[in-house]
CSV table of N, CA and C in Angstrom, one decimal:
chain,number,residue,atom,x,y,z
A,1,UNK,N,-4.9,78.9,-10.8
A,1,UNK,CA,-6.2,79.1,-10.3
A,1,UNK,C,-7.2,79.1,-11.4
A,2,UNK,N,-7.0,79.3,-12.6
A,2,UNK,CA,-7.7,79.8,-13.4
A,2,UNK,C,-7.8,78.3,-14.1
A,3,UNK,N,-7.2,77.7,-14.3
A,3,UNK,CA,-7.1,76.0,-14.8
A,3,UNK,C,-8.7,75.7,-13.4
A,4,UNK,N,-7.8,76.1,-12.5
A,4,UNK,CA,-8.7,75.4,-11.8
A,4,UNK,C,-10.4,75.4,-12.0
A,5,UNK,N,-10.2,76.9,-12.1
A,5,UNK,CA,-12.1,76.9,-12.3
A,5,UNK,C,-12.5,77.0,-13.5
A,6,UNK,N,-11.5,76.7,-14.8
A,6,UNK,CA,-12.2,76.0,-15.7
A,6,UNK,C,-12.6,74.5,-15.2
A,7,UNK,N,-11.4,73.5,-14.5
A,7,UNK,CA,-11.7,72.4,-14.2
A,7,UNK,C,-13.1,72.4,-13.7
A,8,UNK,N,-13.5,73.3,-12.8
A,8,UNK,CA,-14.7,73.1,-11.8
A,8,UNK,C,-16.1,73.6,-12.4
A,9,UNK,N,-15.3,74.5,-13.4
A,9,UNK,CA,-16.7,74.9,-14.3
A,9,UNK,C,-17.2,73.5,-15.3
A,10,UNK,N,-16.3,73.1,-15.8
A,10,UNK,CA,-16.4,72.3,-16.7
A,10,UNK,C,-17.1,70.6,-16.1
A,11,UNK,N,-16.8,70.6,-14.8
A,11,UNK,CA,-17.9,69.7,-14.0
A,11,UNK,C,-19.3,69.7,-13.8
A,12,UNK,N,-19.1,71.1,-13.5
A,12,UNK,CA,-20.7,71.8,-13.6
A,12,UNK,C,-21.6,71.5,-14.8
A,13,UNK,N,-20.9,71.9,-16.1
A,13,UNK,CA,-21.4,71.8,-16.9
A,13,UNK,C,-22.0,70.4,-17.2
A,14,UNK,N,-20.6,69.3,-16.6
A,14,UNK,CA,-20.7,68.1,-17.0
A,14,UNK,C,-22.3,67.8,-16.5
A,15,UNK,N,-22.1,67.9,-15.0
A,15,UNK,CA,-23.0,67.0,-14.0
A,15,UNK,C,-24.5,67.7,-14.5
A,16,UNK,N,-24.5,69.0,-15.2
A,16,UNK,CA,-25.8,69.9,-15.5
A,16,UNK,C,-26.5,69.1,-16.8
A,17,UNK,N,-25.5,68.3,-17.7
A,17,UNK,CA,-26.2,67.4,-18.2
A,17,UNK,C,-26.1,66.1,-18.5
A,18,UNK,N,-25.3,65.6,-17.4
A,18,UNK,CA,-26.0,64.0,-16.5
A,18,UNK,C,-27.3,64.2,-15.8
A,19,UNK,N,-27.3,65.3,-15.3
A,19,UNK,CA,-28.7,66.0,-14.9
A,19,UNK,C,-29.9,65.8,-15.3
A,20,UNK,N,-29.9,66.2,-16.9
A,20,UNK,CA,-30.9,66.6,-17.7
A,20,UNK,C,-31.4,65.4,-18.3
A,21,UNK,N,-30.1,64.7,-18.5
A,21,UNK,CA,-30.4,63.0,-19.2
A,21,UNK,C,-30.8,62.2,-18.8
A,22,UNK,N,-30.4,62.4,-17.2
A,22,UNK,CA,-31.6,61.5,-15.9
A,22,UNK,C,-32.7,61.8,-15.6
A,23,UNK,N,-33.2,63.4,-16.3
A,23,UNK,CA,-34.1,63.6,-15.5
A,23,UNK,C,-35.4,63.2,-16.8
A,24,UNK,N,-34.8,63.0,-18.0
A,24,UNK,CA,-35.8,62.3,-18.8
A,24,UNK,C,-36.1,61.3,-18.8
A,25,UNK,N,-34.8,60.1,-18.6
A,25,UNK,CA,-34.7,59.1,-18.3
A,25,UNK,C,-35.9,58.3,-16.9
A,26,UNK,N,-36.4,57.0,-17.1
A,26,UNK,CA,-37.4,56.6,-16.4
A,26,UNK,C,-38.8,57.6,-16.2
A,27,UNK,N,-39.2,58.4,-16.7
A,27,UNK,CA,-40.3,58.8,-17.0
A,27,UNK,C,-41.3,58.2,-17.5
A,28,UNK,N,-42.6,57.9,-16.9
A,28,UNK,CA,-43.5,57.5,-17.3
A,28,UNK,C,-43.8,57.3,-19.0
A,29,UNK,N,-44.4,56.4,-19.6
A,29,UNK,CA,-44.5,56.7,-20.7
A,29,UNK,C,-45.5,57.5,-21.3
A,30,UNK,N,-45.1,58.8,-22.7
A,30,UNK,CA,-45.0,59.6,-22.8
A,30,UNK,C,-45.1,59.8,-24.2
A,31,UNK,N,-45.9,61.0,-25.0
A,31,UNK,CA,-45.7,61.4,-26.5
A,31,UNK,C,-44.0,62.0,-26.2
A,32,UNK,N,-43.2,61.5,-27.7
A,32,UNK,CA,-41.9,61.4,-27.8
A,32,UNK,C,-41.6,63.1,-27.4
A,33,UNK,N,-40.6,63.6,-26.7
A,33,UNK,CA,-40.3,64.9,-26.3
A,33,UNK,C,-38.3,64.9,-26.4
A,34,UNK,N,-37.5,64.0,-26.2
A,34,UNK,CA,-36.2,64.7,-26.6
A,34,UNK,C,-35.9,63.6,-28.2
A,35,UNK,N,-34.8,64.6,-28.2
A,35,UNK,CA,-34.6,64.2,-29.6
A,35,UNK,C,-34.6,62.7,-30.3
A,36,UNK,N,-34.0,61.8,-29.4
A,36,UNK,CA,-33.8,60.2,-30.0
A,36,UNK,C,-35.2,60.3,-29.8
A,37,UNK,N,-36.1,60.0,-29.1
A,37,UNK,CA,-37.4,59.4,-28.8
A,37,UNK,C,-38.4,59.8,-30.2
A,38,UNK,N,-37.6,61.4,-30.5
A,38,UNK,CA,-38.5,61.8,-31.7
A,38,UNK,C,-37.9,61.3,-33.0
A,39,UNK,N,-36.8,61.1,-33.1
A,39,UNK,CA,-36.1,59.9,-34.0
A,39,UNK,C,-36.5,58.7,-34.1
A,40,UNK,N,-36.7,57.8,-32.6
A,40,UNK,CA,-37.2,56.4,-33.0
A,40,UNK,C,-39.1,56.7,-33.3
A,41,UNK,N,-39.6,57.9,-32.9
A,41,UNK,CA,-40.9,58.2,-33.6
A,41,UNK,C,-41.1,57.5,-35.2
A,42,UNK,N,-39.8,58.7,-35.3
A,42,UNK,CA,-40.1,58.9,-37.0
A,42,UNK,C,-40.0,57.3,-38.0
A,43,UNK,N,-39.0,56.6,-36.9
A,43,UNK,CA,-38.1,55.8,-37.4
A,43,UNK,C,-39.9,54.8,-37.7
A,44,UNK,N,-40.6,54.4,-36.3
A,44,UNK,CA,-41.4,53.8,-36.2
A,44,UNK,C,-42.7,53.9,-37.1
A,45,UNK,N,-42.7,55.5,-37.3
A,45,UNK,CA,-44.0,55.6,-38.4
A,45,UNK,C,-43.6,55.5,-39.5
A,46,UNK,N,-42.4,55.5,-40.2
A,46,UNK,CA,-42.2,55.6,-41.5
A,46,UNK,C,-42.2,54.0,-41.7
A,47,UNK,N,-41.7,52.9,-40.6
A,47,UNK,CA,-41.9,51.6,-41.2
A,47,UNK,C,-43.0,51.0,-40.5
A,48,UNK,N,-44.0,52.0,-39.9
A,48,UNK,CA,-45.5,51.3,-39.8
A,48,UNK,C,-46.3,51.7,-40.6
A,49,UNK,N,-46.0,52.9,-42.1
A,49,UNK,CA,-46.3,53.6,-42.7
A,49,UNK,C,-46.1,52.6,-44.3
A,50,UNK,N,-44.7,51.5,-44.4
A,50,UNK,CA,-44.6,51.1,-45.0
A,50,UNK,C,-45.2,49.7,-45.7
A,51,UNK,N,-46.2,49.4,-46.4
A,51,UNK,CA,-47.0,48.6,-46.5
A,51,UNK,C,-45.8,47.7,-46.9
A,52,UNK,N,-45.1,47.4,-47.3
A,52,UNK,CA,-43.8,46.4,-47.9
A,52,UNK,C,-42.9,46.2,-47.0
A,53,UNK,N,-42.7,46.9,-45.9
A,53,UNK,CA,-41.8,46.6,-45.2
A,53,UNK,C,-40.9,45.4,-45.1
A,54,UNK,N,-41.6,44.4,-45.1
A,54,UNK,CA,-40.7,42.4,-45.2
A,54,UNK,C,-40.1,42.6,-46.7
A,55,UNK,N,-40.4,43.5,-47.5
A,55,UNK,CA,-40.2,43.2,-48.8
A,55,UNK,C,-39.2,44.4,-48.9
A,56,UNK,N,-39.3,45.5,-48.6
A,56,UNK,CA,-38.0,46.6,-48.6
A,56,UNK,C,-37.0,46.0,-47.7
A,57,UNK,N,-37.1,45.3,-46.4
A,57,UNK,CA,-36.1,44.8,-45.8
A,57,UNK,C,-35.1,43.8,-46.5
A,58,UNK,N,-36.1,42.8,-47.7
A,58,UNK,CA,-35.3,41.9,-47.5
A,58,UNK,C,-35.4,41.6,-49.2
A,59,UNK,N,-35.2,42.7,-49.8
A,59,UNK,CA,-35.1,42.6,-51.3
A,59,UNK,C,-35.8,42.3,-51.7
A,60,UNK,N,-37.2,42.3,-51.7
A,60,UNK,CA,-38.2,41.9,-52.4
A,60,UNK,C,-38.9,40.6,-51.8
A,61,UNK,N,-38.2,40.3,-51.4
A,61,UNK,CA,-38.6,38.2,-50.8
A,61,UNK,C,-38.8,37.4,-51.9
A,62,UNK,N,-37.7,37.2,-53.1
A,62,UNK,CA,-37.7,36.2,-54.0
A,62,UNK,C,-39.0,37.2,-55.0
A,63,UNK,N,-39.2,38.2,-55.0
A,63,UNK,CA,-39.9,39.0,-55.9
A,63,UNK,C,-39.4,39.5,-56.8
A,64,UNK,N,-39.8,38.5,-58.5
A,64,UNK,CA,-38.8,39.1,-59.1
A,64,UNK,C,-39.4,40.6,-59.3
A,65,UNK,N,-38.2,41.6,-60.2
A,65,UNK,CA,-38.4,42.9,-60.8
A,65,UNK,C,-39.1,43.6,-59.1
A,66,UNK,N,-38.8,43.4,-57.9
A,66,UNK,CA,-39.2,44.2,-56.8
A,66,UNK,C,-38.3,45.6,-56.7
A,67,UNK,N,-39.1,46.9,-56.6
A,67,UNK,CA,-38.2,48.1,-56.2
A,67,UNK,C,-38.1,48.4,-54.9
A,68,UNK,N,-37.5,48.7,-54.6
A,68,UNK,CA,-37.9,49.2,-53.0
A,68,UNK,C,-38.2,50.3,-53.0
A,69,UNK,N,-39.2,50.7,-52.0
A,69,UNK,CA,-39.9,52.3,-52.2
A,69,UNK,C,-39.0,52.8,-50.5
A,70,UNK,N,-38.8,52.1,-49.6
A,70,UNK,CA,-38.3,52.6,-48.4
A,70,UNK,C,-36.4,52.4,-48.0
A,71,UNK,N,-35.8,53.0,-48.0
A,71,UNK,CA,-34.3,52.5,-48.1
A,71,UNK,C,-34.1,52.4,-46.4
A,72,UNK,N,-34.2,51.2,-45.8
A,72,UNK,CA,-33.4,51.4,-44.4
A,72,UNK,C,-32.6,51.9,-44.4
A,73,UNK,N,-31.7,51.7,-44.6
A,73,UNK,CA,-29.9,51.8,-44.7
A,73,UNK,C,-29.8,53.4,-44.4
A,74,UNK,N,-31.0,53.8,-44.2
A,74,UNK,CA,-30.5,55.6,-43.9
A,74,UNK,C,-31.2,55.8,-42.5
A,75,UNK,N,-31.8,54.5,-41.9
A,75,UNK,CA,-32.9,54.5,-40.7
A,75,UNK,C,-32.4,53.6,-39.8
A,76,UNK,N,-30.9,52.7,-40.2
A,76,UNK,CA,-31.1,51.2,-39.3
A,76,UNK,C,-29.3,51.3,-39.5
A,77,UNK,N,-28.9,50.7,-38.3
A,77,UNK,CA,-27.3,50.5,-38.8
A,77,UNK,C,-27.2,49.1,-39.4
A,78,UNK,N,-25.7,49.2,-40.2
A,78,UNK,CA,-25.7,47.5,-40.5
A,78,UNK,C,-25.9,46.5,-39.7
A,79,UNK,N,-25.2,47.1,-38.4
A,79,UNK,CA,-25.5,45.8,-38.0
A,79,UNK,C,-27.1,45.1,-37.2
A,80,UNK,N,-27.7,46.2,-36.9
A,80,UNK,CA,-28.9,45.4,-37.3
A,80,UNK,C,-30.0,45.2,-38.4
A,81,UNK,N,-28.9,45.5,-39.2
A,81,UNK,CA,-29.7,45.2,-40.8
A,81,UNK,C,-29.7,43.5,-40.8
A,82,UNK,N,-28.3,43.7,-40.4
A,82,UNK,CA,-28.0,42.2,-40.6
A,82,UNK,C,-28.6,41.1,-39.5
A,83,UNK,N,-28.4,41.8,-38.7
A,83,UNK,CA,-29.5,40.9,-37.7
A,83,UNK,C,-30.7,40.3,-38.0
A,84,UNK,N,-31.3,41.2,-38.3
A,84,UNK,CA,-32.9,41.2,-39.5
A,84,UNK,C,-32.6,40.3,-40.1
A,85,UNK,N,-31.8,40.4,-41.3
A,85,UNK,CA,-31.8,39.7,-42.2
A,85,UNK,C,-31.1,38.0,-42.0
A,86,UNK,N,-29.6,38.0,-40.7
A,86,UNK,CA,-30.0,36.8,-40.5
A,86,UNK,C,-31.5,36.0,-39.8
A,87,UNK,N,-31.8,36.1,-39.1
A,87,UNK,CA,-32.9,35.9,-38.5
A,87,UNK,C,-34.3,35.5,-39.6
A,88,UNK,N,-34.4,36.4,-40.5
A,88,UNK,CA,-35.2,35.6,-41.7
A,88,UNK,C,-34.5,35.0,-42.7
A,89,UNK,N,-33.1,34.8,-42.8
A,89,UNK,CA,-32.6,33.8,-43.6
A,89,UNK,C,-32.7,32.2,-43.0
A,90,UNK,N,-32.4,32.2,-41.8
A,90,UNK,CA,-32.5,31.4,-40.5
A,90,UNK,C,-34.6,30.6,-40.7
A,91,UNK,N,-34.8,31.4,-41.2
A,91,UNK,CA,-36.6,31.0,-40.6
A,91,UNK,C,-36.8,30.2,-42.1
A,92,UNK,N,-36.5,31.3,-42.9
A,92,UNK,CA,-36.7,30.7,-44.5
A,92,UNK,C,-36.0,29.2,-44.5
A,93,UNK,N,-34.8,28.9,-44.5
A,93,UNK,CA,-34.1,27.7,-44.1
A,93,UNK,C,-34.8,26.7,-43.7
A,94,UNK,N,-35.5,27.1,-42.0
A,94,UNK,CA,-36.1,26.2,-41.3
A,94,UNK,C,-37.5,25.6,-42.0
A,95,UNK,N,-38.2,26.7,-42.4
A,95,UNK,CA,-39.7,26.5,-43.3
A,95,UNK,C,-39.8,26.0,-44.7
A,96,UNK,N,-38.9,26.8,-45.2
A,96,UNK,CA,-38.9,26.9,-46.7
A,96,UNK,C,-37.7,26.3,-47.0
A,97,UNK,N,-37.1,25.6,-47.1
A,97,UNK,CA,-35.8,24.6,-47.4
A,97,UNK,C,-35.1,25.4,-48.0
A,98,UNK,N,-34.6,27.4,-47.1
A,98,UNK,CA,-33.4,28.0,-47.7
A,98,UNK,C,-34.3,29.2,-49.1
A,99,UNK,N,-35.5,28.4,-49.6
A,99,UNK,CA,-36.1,29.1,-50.4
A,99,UNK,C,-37.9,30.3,-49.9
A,100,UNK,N,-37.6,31.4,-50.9
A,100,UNK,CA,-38.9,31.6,-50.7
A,100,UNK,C,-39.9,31.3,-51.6
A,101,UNK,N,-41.0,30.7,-51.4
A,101,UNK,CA,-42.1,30.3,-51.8
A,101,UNK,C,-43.1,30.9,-52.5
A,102,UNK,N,-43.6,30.5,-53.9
A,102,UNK,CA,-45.0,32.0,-54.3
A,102,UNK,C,-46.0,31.3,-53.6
A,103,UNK,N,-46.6,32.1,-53.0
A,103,UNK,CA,-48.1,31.9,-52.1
A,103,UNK,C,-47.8,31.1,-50.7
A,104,UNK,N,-46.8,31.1,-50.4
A,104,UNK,CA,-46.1,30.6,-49.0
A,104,UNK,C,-45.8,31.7,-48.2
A,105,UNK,N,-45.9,31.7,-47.0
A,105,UNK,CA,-45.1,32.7,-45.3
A,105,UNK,C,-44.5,31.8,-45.7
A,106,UNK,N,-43.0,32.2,-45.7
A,106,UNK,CA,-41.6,32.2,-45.5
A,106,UNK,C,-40.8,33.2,-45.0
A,107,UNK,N,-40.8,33.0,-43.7
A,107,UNK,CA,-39.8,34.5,-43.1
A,107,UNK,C,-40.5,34.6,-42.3
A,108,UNK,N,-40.2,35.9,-41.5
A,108,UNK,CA,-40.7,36.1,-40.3
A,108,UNK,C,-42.1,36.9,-40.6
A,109,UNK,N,-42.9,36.3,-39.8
A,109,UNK,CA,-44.7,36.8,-40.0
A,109,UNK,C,-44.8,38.0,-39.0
A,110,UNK,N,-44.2,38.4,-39.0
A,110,UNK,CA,-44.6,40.4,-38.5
A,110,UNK,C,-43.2,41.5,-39.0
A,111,UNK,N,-43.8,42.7,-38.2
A,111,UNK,CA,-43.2,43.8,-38.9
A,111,UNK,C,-42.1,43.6,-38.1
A,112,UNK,N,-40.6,43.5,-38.2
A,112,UNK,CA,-39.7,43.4,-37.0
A,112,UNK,C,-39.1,44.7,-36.2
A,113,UNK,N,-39.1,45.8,-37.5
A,113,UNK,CA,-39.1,46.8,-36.7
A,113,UNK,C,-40.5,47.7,-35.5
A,114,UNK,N,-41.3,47.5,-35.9
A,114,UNK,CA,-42.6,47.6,-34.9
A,114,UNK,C,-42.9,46.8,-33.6
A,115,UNK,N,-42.3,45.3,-34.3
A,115,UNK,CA,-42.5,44.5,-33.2
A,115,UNK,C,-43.8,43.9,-33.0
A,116,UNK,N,-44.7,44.2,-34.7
A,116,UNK,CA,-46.0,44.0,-34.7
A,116,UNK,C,-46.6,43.6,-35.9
A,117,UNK,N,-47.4,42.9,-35.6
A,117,UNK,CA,-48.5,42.5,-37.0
A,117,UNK,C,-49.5,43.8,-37.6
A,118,UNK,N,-49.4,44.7,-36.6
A,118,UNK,CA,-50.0,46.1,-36.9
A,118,UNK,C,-49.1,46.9,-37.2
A,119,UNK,N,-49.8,48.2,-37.1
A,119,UNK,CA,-49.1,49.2,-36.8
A,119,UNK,C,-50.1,50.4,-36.3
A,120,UNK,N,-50.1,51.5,-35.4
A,120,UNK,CA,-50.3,52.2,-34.8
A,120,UNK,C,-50.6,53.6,-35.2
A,121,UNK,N,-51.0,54.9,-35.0
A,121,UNK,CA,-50.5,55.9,-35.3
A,121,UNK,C,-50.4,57.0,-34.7
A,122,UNK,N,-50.1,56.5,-33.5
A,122,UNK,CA,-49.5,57.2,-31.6
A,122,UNK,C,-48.4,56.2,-31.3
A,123,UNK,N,-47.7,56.5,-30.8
A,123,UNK,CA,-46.8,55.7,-29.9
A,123,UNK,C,-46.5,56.6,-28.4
A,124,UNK,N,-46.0,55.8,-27.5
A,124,UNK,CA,-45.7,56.7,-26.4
A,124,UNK,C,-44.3,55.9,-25.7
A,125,UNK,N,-43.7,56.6,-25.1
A,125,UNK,CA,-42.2,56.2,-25.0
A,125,UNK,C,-41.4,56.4,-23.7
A,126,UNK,N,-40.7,55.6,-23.3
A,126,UNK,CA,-39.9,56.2,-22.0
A,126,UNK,C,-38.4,55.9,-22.2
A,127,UNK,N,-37.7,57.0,-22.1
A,127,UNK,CA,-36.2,56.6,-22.0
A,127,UNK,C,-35.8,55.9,-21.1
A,128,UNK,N,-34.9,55.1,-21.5
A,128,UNK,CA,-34.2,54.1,-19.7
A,128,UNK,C,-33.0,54.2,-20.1
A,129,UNK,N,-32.1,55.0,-20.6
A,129,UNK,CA,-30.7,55.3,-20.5
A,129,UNK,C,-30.5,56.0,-21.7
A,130,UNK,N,-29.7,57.1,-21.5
A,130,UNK,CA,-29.2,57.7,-22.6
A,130,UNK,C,-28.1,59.1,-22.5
A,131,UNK,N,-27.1,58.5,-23.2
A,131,UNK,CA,-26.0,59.2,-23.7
A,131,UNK,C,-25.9,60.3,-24.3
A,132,UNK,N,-24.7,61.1,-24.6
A,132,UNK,CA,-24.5,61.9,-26.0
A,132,UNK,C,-24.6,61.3,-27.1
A,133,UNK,N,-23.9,59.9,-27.0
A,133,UNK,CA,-24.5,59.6,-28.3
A,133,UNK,C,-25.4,57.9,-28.6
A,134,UNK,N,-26.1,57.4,-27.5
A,134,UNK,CA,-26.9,56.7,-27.2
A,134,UNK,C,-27.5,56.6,-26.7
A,135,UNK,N,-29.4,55.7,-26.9
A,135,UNK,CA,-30.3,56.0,-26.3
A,135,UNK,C,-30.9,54.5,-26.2
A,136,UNK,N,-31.4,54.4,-25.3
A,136,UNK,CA,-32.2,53.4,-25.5
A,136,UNK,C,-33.9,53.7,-24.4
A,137,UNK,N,-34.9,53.3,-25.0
A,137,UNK,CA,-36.5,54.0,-25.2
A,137,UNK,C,-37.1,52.5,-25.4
A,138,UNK,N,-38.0,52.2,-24.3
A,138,UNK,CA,-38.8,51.5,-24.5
A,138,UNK,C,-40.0,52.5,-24.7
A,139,UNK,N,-41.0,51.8,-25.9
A,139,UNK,CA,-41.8,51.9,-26.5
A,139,UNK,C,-43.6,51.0,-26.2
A,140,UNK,N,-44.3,52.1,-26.7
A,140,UNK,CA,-46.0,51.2,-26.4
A,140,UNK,C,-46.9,52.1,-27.3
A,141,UNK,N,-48.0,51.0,-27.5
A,141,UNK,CA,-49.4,51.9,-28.1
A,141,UNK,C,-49.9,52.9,-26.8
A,142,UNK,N,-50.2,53.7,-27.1
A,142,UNK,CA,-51.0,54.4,-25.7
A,142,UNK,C,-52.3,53.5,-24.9
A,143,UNK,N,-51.8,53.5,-24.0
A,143,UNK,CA,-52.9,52.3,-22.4
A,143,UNK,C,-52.4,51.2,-22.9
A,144,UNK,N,-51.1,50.7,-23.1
A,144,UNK,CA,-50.5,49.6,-23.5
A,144,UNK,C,-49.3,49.6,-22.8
A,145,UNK,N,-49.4,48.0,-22.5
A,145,UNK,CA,-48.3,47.9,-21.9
A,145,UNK,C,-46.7,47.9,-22.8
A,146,UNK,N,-45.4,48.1,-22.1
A,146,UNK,CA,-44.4,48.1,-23.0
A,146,UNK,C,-44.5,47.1,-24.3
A,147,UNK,N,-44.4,47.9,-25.7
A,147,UNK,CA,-43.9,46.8,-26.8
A,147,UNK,C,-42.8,46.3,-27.2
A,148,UNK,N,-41.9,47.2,-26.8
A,148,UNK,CA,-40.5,47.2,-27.1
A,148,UNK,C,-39.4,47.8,-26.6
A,149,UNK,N,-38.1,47.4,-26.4
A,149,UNK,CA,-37.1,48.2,-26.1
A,149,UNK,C,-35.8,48.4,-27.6
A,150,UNK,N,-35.8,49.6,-27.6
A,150,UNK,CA,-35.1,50.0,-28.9
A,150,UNK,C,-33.7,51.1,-28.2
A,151,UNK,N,-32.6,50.3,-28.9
A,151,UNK,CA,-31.3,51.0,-28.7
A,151,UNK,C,-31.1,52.6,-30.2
A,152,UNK,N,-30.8,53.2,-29.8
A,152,UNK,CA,-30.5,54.3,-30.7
A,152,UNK,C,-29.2,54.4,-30.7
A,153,UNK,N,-28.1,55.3,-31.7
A,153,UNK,CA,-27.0,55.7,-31.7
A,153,UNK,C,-26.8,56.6,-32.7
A,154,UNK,N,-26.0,57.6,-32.2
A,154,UNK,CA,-26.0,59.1,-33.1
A,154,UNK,C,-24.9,58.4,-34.0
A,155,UNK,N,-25.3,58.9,-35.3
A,155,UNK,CA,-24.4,58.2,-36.4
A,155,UNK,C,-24.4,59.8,-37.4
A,156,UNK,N,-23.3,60.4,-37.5
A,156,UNK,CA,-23.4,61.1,-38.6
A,156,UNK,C,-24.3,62.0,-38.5
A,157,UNK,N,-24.2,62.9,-37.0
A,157,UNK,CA,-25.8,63.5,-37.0
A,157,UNK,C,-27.0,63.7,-36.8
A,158,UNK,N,-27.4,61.9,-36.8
A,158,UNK,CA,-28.6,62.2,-36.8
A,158,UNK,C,-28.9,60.2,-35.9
A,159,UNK,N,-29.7,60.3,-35.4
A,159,UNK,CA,-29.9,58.9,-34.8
A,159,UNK,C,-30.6,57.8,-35.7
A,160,UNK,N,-29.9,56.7,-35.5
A,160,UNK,CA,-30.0,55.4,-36.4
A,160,UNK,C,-30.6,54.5,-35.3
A,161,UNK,N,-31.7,53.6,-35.4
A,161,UNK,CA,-32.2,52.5,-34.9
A,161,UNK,C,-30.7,51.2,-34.5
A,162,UNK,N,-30.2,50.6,-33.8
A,162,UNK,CA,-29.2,49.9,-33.7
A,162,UNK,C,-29.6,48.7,-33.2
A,163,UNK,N,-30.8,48.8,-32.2
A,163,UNK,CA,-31.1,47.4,-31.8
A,163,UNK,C,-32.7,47.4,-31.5
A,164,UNK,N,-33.1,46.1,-31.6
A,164,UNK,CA,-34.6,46.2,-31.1
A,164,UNK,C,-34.9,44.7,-30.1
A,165,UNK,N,-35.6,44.6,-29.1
A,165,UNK,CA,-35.7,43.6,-28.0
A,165,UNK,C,-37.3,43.8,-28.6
A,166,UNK,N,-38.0,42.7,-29.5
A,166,UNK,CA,-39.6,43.0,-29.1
A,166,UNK,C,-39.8,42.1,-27.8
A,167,UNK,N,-40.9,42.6,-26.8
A,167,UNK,CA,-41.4,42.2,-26.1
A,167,UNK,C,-42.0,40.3,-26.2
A,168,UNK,N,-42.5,40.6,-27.3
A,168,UNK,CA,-43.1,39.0,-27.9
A,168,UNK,C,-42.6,38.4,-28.9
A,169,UNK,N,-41.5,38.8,-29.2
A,169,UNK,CA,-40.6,38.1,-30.1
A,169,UNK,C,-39.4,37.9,-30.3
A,170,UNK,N,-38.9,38.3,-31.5
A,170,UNK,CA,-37.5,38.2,-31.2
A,170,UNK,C,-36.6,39.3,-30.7
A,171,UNK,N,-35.4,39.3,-30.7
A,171,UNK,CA,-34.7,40.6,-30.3
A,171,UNK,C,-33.7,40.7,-31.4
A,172,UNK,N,-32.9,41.6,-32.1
A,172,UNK,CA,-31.9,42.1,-33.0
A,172,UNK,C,-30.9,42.8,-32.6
A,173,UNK,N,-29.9,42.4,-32.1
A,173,UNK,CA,-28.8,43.3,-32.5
A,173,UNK,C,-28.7,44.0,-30.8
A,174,UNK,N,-29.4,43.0,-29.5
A,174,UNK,CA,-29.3,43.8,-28.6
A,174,UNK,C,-28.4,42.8,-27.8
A,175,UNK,N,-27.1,43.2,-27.6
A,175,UNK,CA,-25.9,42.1,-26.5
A,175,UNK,C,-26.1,43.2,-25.3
């Protein structure tokens, strides 16, 4: 009996936060309020914050002696590192014959993690599914329609960016 109403407690528990996960989930969009949303926040202002961004993503862009001042690799999983990075290897190829160019666009001509040629300094957000340890949050400027849909995943604690669908462009890393 006692198995049992752990069994029955431990449903309770369960369904109390399937509950809580749905009940953030599809909500209007919104200044960021559970935790991933305030993760892909941070994720978003620190690389709409980054004036080099094309150039910390992707080693400088044929720049010699380039430092990187922003390290993804603590904000992005590999595998959408790599996504990114095929995707402007792929462009460079097609435009630039494989090379980057001085005084040439070669690569992709916006921010890919923003999903923008700007950047903003509000965002507002709606969850559309989310896990213990995944989230996925479409994203907008406020009185804007959706910009983006971004996958999250708890990596080590703390949530890492995993995929990004921009609205008007490309998408990364999202099957």
């Amino acid at each position: 009996m006692k198995l049992q109403s752990c069994a029955v407690l431990g449903c309770a528990v369960l369904a109390g936060s399937l509950l809580a996960a749905g009940s953030r989930a599809n909500q209007p969009l919104h200044a960021p309020n559970s935790p991933a949303e305030h993760a892909l926040d941070a994720i978003l202002k620190t690389a709409g914050d980054d004036d080099d961004q094309l150039d910390n993503l992707f080693d400088g862009r044929g720049k010699p002696d380039f430092k990187k001042t922003v390290d993804y690799t603590t904000l992005l999983t590999k595998a959408l590192l790599s996504a990114i990075a095929d995707r402007e290897k792929a462009i460079v190829r097609q435009e630039c014959g494989g090379h980057y160019m001085k005084d040439e666009t070669c690569g992709l001509d916006y921010l890919p993690i923003n999903c923008a040629q700007d950047t903003n300094d509000s965002y507002v957000y709606e969850t559309v599914k989310e896990t213990d340890s995944t989230a996925e949050i479409r994203y907008a400027w406020p009185n804007q329609k959706s910009d983006a849909t971004y996958r999250l995943v708890l990596s080590e604690g703390h949530w890492k960016l995993d995929g990004i669908a921009c609205v008007e462009a490309d998408s990364f890393n999202m099957k």
